[in-house]
PDB file of C-alpha atoms and ligand atoms in Angstrom:
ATOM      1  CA  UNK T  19    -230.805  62.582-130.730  1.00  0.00           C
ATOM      2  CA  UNK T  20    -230.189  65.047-127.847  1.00  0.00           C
ATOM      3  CA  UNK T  21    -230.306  68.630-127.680  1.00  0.00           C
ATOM      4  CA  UNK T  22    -228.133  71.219-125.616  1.00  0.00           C
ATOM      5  CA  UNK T  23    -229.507  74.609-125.688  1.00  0.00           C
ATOM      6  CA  UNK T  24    -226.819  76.971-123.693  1.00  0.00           C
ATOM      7  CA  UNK T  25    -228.846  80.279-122.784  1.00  0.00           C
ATOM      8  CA  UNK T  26    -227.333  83.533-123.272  1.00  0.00           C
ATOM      9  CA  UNK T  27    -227.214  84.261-119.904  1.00  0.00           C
ATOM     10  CA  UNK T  28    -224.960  81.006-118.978  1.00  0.00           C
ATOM     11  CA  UNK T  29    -222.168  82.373-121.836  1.00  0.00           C
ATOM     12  CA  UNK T  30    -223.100  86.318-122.096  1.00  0.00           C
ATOM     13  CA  UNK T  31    -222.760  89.280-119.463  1.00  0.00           C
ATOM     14  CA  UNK T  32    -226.866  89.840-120.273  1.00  0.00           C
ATOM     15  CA  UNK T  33    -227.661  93.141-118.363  1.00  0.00           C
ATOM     16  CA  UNK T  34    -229.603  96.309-119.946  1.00  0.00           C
ATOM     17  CA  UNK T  35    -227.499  98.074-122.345  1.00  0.00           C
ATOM     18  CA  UNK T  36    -224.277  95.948-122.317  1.00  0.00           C
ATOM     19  CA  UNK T  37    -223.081  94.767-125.992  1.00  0.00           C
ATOM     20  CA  UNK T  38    -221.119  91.885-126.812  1.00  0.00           C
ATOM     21  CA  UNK T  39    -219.613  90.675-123.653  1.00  0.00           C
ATOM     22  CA  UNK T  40    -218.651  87.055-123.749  1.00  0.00           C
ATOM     23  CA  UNK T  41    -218.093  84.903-120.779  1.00  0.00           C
ATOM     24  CA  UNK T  42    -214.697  83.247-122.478  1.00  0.00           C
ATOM     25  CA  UNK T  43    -213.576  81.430-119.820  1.00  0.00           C
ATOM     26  CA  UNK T  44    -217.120  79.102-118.984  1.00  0.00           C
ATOM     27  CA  UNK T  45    -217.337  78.806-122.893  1.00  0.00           C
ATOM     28  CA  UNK T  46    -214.114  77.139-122.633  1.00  0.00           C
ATOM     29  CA  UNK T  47    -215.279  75.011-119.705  1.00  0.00           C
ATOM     30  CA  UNK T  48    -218.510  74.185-121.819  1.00  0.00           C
ATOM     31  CA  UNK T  49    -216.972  73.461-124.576  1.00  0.00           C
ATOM     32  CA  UNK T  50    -214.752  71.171-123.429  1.00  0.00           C
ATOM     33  CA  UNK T  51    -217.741  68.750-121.994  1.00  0.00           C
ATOM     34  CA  UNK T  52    -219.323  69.088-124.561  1.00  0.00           C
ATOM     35  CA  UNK T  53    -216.307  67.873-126.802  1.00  0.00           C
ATOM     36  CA  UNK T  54    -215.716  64.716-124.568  1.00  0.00           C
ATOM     37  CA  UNK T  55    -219.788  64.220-124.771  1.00  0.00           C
ATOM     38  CA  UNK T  56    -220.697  64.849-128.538  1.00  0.00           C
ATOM     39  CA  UNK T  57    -222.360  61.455-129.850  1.00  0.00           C
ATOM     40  CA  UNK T  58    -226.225  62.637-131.223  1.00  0.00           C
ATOM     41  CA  UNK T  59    -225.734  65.529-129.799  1.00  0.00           C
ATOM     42  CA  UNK T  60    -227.276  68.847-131.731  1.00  0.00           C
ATOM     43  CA  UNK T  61    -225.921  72.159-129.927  1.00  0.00           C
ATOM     44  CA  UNK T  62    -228.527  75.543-130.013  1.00  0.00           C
ATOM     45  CA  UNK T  63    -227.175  78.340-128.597  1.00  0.00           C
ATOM     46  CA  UNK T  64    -228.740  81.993-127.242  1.00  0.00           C
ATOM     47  CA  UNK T  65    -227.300  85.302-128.338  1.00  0.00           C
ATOM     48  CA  UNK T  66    -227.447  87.134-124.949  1.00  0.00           C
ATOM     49  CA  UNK T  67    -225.826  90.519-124.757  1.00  0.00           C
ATOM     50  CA  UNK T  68    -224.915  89.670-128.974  1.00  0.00           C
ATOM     51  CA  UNK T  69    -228.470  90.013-129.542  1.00  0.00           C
ATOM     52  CA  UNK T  70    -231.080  91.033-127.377  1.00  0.00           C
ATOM     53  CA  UNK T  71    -229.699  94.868-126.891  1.00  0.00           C
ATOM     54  CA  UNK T  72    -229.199  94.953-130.551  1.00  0.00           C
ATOM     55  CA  UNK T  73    -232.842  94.504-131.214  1.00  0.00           C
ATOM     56  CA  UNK T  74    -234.094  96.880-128.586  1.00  0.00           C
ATOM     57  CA  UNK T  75    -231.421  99.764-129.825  1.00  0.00           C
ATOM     58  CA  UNK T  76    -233.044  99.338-133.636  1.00  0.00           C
ATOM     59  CA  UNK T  77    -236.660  98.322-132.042  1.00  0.00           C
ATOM     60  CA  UNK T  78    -236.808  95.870-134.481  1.00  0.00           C
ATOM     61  CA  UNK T  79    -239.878  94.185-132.790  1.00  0.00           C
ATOM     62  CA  UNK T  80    -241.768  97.723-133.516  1.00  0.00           C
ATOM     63  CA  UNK T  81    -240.274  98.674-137.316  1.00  0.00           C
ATOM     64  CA  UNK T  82    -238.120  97.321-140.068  1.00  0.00           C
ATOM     65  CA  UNK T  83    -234.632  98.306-140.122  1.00  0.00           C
ATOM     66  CA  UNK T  84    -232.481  96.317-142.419  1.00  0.00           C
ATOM     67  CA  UNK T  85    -229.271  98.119-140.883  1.00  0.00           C
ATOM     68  CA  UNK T  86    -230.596  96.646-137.376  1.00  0.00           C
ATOM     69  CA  UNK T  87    -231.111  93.493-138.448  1.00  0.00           C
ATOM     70  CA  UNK T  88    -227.879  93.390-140.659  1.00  0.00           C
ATOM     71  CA  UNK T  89    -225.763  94.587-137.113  1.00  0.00           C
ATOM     72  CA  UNK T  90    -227.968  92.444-134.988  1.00  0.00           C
ATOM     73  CA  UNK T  91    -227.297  89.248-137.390  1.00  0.00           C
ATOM     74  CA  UNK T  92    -223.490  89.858-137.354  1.00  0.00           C
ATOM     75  CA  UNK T  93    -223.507  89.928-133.618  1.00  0.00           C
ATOM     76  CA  UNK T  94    -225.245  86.756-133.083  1.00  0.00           C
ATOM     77  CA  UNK T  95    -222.485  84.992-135.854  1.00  0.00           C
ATOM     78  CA  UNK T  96    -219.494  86.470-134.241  1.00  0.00           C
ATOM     79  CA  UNK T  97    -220.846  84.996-130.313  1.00  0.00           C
ATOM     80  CA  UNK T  98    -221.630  81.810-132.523  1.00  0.00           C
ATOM     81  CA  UNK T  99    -218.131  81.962-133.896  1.00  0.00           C
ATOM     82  CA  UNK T 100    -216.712  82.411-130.347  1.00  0.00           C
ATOM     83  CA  UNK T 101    -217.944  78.884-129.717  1.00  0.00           C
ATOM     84  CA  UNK T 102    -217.541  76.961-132.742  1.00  0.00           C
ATOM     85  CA  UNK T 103    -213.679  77.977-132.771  1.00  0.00           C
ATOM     86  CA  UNK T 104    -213.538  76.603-129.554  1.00  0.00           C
ATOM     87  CA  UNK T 105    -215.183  73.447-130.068  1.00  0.00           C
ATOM     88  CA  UNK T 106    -212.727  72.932-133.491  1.00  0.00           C
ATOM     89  CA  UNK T 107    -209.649  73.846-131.289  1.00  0.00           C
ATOM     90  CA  UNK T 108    -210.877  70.812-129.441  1.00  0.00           C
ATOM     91  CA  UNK T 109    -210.967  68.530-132.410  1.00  0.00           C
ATOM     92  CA  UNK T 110    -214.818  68.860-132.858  1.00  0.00           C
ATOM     93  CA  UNK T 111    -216.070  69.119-136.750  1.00  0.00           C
ATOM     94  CA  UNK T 112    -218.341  71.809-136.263  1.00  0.00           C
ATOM     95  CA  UNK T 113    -221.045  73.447-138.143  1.00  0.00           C
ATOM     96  CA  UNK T 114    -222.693  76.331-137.412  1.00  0.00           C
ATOM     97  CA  UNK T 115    -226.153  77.304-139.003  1.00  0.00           C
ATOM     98  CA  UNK T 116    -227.148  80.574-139.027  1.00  0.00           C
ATOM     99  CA  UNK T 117    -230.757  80.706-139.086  1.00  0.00           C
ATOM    100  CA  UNK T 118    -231.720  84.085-141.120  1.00  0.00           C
ATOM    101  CA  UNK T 119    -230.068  82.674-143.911  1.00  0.00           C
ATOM    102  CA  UNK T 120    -230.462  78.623-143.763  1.00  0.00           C
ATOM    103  CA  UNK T 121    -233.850  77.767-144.460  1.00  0.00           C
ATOM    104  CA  UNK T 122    -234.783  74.487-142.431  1.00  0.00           C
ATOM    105  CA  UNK T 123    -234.126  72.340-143.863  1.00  0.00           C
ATOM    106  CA  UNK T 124    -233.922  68.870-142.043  1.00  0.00           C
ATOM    107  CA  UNK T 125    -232.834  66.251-145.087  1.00  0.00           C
ATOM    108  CA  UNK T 126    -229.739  68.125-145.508  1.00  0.00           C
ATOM    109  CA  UNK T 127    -229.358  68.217-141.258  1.00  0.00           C
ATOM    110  CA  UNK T 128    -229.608  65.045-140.672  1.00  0.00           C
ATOM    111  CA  UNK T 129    -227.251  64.389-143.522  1.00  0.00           C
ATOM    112  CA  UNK T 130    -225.014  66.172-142.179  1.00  0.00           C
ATOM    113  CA  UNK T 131    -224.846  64.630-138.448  1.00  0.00           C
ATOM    114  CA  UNK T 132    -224.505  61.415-140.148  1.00  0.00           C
ATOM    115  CA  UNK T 133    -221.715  62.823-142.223  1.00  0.00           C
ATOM    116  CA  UNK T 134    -220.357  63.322-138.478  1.00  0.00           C
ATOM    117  CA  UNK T 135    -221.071  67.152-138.044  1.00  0.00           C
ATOM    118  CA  UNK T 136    -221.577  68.706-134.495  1.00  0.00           C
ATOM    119  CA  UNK T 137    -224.803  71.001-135.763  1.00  0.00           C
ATOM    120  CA  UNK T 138    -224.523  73.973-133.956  1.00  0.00           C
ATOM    121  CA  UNK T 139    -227.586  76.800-134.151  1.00  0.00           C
ATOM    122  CA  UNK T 140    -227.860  79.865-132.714  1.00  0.00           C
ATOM    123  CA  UNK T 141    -230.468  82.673-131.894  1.00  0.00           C
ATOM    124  CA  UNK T 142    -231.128  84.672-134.890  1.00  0.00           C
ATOM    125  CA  UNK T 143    -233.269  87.037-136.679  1.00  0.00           C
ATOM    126  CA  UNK T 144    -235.533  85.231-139.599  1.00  0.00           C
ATOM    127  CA  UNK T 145    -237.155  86.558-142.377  1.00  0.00           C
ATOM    128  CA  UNK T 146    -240.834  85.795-142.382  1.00  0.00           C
ATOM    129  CA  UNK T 147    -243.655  86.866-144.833  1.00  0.00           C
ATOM    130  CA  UNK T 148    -242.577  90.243-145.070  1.00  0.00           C
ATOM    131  CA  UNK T 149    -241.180  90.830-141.685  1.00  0.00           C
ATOM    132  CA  UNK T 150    -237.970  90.286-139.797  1.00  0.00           C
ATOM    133  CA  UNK T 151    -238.544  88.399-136.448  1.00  0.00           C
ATOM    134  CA  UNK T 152    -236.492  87.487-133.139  1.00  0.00           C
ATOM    135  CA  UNK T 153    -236.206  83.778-133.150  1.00  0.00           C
ATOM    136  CA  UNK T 154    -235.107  82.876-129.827  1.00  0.00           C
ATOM    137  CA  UNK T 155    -232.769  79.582-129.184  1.00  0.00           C
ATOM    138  CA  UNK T 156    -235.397  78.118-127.552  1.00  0.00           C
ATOM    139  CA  UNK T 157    -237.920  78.289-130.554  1.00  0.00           C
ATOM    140  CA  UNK T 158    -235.137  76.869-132.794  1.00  0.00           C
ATOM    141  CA  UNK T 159    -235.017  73.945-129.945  1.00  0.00           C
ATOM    142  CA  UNK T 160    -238.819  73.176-130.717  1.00  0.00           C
ATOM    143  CA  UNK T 161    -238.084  73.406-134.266  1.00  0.00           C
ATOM    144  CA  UNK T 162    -235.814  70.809-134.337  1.00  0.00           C
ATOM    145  CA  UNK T 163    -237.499  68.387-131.814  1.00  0.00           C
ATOM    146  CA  UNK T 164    -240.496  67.980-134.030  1.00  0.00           C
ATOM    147  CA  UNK T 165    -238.552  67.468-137.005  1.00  0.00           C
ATOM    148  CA  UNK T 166    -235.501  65.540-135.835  1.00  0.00           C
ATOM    149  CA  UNK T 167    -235.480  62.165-133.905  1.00  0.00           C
ATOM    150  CA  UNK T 168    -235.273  64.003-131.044  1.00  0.00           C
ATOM    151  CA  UNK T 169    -235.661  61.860-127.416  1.00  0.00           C
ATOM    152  CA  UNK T 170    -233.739  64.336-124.674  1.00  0.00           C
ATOM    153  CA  UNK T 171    -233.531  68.113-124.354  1.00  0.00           C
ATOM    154  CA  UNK T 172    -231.739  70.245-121.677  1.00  0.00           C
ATOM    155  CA  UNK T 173    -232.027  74.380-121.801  1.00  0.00           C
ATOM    156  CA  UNK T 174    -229.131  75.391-119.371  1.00  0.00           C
ATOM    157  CA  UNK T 175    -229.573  78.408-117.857  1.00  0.00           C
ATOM    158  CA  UNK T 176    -228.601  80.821-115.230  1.00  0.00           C
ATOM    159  CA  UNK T 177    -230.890  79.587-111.863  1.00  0.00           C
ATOM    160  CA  UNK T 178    -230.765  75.844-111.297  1.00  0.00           C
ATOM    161  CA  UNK T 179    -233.938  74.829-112.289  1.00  0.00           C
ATOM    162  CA  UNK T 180    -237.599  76.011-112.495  1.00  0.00           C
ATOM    163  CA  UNK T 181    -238.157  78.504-109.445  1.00  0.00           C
ATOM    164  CA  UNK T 182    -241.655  78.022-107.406  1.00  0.00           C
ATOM    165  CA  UNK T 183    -241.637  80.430-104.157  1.00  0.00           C
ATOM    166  CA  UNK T 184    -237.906  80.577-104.484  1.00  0.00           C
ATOM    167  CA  UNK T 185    -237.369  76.961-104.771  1.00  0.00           C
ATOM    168  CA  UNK T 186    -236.158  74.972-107.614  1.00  0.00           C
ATOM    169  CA  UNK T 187    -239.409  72.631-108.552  1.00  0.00           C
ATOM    170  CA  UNK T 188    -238.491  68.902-109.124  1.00  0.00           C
ATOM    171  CA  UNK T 189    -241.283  68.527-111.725  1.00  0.00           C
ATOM    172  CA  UNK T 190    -242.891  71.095-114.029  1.00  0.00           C
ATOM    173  CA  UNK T 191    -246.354  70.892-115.983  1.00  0.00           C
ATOM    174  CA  UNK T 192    -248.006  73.118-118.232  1.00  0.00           C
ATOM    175  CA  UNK T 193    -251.223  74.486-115.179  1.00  0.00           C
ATOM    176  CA  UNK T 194    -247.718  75.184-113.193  1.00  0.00           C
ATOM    177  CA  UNK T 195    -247.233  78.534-115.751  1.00  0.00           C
ATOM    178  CA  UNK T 196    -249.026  80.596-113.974  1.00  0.00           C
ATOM    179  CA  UNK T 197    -246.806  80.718-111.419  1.00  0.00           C
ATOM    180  CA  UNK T 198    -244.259  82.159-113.370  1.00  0.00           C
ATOM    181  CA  UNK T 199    -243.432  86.132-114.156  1.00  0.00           C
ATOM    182  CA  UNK T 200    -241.171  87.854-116.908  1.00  0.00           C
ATOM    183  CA  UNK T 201    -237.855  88.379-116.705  1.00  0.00           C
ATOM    184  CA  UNK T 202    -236.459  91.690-114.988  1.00  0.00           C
ATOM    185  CA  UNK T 203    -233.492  93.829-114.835  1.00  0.00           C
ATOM    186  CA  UNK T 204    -231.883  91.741-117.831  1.00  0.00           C
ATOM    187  CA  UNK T 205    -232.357  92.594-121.509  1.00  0.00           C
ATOM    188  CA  UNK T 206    -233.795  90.135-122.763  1.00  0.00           C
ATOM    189  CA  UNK T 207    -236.488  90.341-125.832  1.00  0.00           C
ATOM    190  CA  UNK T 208    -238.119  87.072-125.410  1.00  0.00           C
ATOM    191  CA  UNK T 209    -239.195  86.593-122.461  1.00  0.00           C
ATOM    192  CA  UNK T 210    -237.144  85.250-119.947  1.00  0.00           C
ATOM    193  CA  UNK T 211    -238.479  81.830-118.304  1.00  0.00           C
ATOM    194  CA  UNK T 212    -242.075  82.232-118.943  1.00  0.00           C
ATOM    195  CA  UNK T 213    -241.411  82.851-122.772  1.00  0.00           C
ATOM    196  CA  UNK T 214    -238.760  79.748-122.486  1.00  0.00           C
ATOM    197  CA  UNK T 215    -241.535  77.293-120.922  1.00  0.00           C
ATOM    198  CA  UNK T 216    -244.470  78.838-123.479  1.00  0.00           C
ATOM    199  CA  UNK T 217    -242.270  77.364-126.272  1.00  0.00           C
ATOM    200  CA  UNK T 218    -241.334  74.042-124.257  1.00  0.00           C
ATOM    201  CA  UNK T 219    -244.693  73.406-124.164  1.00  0.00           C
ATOM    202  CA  UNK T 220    -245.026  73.894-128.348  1.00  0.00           C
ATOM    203  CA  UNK T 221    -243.365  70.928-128.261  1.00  0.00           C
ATOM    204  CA  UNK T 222    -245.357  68.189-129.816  1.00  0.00           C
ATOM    205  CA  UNK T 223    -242.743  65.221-129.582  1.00  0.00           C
ATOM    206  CA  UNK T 224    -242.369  62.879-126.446  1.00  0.00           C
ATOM    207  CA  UNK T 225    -239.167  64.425-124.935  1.00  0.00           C
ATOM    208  CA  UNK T 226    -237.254  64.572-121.743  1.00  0.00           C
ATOM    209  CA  UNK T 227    -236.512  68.210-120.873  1.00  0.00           C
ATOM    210  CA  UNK T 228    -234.527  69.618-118.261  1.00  0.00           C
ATOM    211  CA  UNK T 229    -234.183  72.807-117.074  1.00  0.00           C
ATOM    212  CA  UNK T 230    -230.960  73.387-115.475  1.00  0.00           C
ATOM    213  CA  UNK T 231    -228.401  75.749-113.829  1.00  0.00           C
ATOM    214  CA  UNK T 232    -225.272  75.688-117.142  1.00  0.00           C
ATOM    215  CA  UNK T 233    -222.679  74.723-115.223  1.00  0.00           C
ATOM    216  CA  UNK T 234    -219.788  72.232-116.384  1.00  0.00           C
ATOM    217  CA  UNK T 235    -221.005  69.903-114.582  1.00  0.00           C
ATOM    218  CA  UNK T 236    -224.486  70.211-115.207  1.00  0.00           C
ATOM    219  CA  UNK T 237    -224.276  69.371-118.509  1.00  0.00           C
ATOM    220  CA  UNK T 238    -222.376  66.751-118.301  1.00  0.00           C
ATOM    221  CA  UNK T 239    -224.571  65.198-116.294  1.00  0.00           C
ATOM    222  CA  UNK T 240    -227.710  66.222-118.799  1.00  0.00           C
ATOM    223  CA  UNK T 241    -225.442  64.263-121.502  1.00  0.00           C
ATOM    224  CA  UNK T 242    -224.276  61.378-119.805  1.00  0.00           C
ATOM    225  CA  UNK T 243    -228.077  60.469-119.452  1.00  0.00           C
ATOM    226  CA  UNK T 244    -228.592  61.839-115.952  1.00  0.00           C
ATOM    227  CA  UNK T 245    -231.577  64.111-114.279  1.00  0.00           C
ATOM    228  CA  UNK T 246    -230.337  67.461-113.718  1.00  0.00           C
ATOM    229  CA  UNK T 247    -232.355  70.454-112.336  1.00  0.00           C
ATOM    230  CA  UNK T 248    -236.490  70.106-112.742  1.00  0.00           C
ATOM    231  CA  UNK T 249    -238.314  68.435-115.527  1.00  0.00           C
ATOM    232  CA  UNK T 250    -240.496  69.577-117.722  1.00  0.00           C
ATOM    233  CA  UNK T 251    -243.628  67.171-117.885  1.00  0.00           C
ATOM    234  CA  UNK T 252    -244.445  67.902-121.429  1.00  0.00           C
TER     235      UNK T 252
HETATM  236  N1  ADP Y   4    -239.990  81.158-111.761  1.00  0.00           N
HETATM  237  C1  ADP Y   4    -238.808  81.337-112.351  1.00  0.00           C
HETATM  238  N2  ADP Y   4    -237.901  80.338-112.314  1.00  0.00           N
HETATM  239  C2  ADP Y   4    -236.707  80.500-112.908  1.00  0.00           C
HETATM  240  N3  ADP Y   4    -236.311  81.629-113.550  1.00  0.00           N
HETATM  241  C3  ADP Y   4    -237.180  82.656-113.611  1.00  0.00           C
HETATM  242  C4  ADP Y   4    -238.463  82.544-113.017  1.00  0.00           C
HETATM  243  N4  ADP Y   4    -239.133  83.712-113.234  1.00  0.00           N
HETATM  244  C5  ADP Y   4    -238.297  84.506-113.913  1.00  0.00           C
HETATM  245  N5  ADP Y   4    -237.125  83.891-114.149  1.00  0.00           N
HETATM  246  C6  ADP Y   4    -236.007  84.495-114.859  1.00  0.00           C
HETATM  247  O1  ADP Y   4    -235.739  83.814-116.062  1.00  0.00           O
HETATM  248  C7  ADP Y   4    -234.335  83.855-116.251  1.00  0.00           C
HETATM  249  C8  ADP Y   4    -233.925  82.776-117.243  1.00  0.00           C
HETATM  250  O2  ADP Y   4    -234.373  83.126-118.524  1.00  0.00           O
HETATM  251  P1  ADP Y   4    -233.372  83.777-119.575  1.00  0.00           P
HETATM  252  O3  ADP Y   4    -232.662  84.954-118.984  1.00  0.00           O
HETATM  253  O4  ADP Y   4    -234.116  83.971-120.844  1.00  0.00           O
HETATM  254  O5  ADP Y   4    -232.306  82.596-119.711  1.00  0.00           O
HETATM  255  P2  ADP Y   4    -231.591  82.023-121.016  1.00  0.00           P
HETATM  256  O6  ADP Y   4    -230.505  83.019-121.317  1.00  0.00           O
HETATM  257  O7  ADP Y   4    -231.081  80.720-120.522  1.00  0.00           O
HETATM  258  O8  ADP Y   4    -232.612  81.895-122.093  1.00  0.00           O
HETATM  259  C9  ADP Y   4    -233.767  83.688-114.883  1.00  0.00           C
HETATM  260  O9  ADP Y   4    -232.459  84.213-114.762  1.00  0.00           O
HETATM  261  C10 ADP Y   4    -234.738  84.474-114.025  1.00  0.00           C
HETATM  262  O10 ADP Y   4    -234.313  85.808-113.907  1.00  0.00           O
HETATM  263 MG1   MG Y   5    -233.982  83.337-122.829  1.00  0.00          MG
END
C-alpha cells in the first residue's frame, strides 16, 4: 500500500484568521491524478484554513469546548466532502473516514480497500481519555503505516521539499531536525514542518517517504513509483 497525504496548505488558503477557503480549482487538478493513479492507494488529507483557525478561535488546545469541537469537526467534513465529491464525479468509490467518530479500526479498513474503496482520512479532532485533541493528517499517516501494509508515503506540501539554508535537501535523517524551525505567519496548530518530520520519524515501519511540493505533477510522479522532492531516511 501507498499513502498520499495532501497538506492543507497545497488545497486551503492557510493564513491567520481566514476560514474555510478552498483552493477548488488544484483540488480538481489533484483529484483527477489521483483518479487515473488509485491502485493501493490510501488518501489522508489536512484541514488547513477548515481547521486550524477553528481550534485557535475556541482554544481548544487550552479548554474543552464541545461547541468548538462540534464547529471545528463540521469544518474538517465539509473540506473532506469538497474532495470526495470530486473524486466520485470522477468515477472513484470513495470513502471518507472521519476520525473523531471512527475508531481505528484496521480489519474493517483493509476490508474495505479490498472491497475496492478509495479510503480517504482527514485531519480531525479525537476524543481521548477525557480530552478532545488535534490530530493532524500527518499523525493519522503514522497511524496507518504501522498498522497497514504500508511500503511508500508522500506528504505533499507547499515548498518542494525539505528546506536546509534555503535549499531543498535531497536526503533527510532524523540528527538533520535541528535544523528546522516552526512554522510562521500561517495558522497552523501543529506545527508546521518540524511537527510534520517529529511524527515521520514515529514511524516504526520500513517506508519510503517523500516530502514534496503538491503539485499535479508531483504526485503523479510520487504514485507512478518515482522520487519526488527529498527523502526522508527513516
Ligand atoms: N526547513 C523547512 N523546510 C520546509 N518547510 C519549512 C521549513 N521550516 C519551516 N517550514 C514551513 O513548513 C511549512 C509546511 O508545513 P505545513 O504548513 O504544516 O504544511 P502542510 O499543510 O502540508 O501540513 C512550509 O510552508 C514552511 O513555511
Ligand atoms: Mg501541517
Amino acid at each position: 500500500l501507498k499513502i498520499l497525504k495532501i497538506g492543507g496548505s497545497v488545497i486551503t488558503e492557510k493564513k491567520k484568521n481566514v476560514f474555510n477557503v478552498a483552493r477548488l480549482d488544484k483540488i480538481r487538478e489533484i483529484c483527477e491524478v489521483i483518479a487515473r493513479n488509485r491502485e493501493n492507494l490510501i488518501l489522508v488529507h489536512g484541514v488547513g484554513s477548515f481547521g486550524h483557525p477553528y481550534v485557535e478561535k475556541y482554544k481548544l488546545k487550552e479548554r474543552k469546548d464541545v461547541y468548538g469541537v462540534a464547529e471545528t469537526h463540521i469544518a474538517c467534513k465539509k473540506l473532506n466532502e469538497v474532495i470526495c465529491e470530486t473524486l466520485l464525479d470522477l468515477g472513484v468509490p470513495v470513502l471518507p473516514i472521519h476520525p473523531l467518530t471512527f475508531k481505528f479500526d484496521f480489519e474493517f479498513l483493509k476490508e474495505m480497500i479490498d472491497e475496492g474503496f478509495l479510503l480517504v482520512f482527514h485531519g480531525d479532532m479525537v476524543y481521548n481519555k477525557g480530552r478532545f485533541e488535534v490530530i493532524s493528517g500527518d499523525e493519522i499517516v503514522v497511524k496507518l503505516a504501522d498498522n497497514l501494509n504500508v511500503s511508500r508515503i508522500g506528504f505533499a506540501t507547499d515548498v518542494d521539499g525539505i528546506l536546509i539554508d534555503g535549499k531543498v535537501s535531497e536526503k533527510f535523517d532524523k540528527s538533520m531536525l535541528k535544523f528546522i524551525s516552526l512554522a510562521v505567519g500561517k495558522s497552523d496548530v501543529t506545527g508546521g514542518m518540524r511537527g510534520k518530520l517529529e511524527k515521520i520519524f514515529n514511524i516504526k515501519r520500513r517506508c519510503d517517504v517523500f516530502v514534496f511540493k503538491g503539485t499535479a505533477e508531483n504526485i503523479e510522479r510520487f504514485l507512478r513509483g518515482e522520487r519526488v522532492g527529498t527523502k526522508v531516511i527513516l
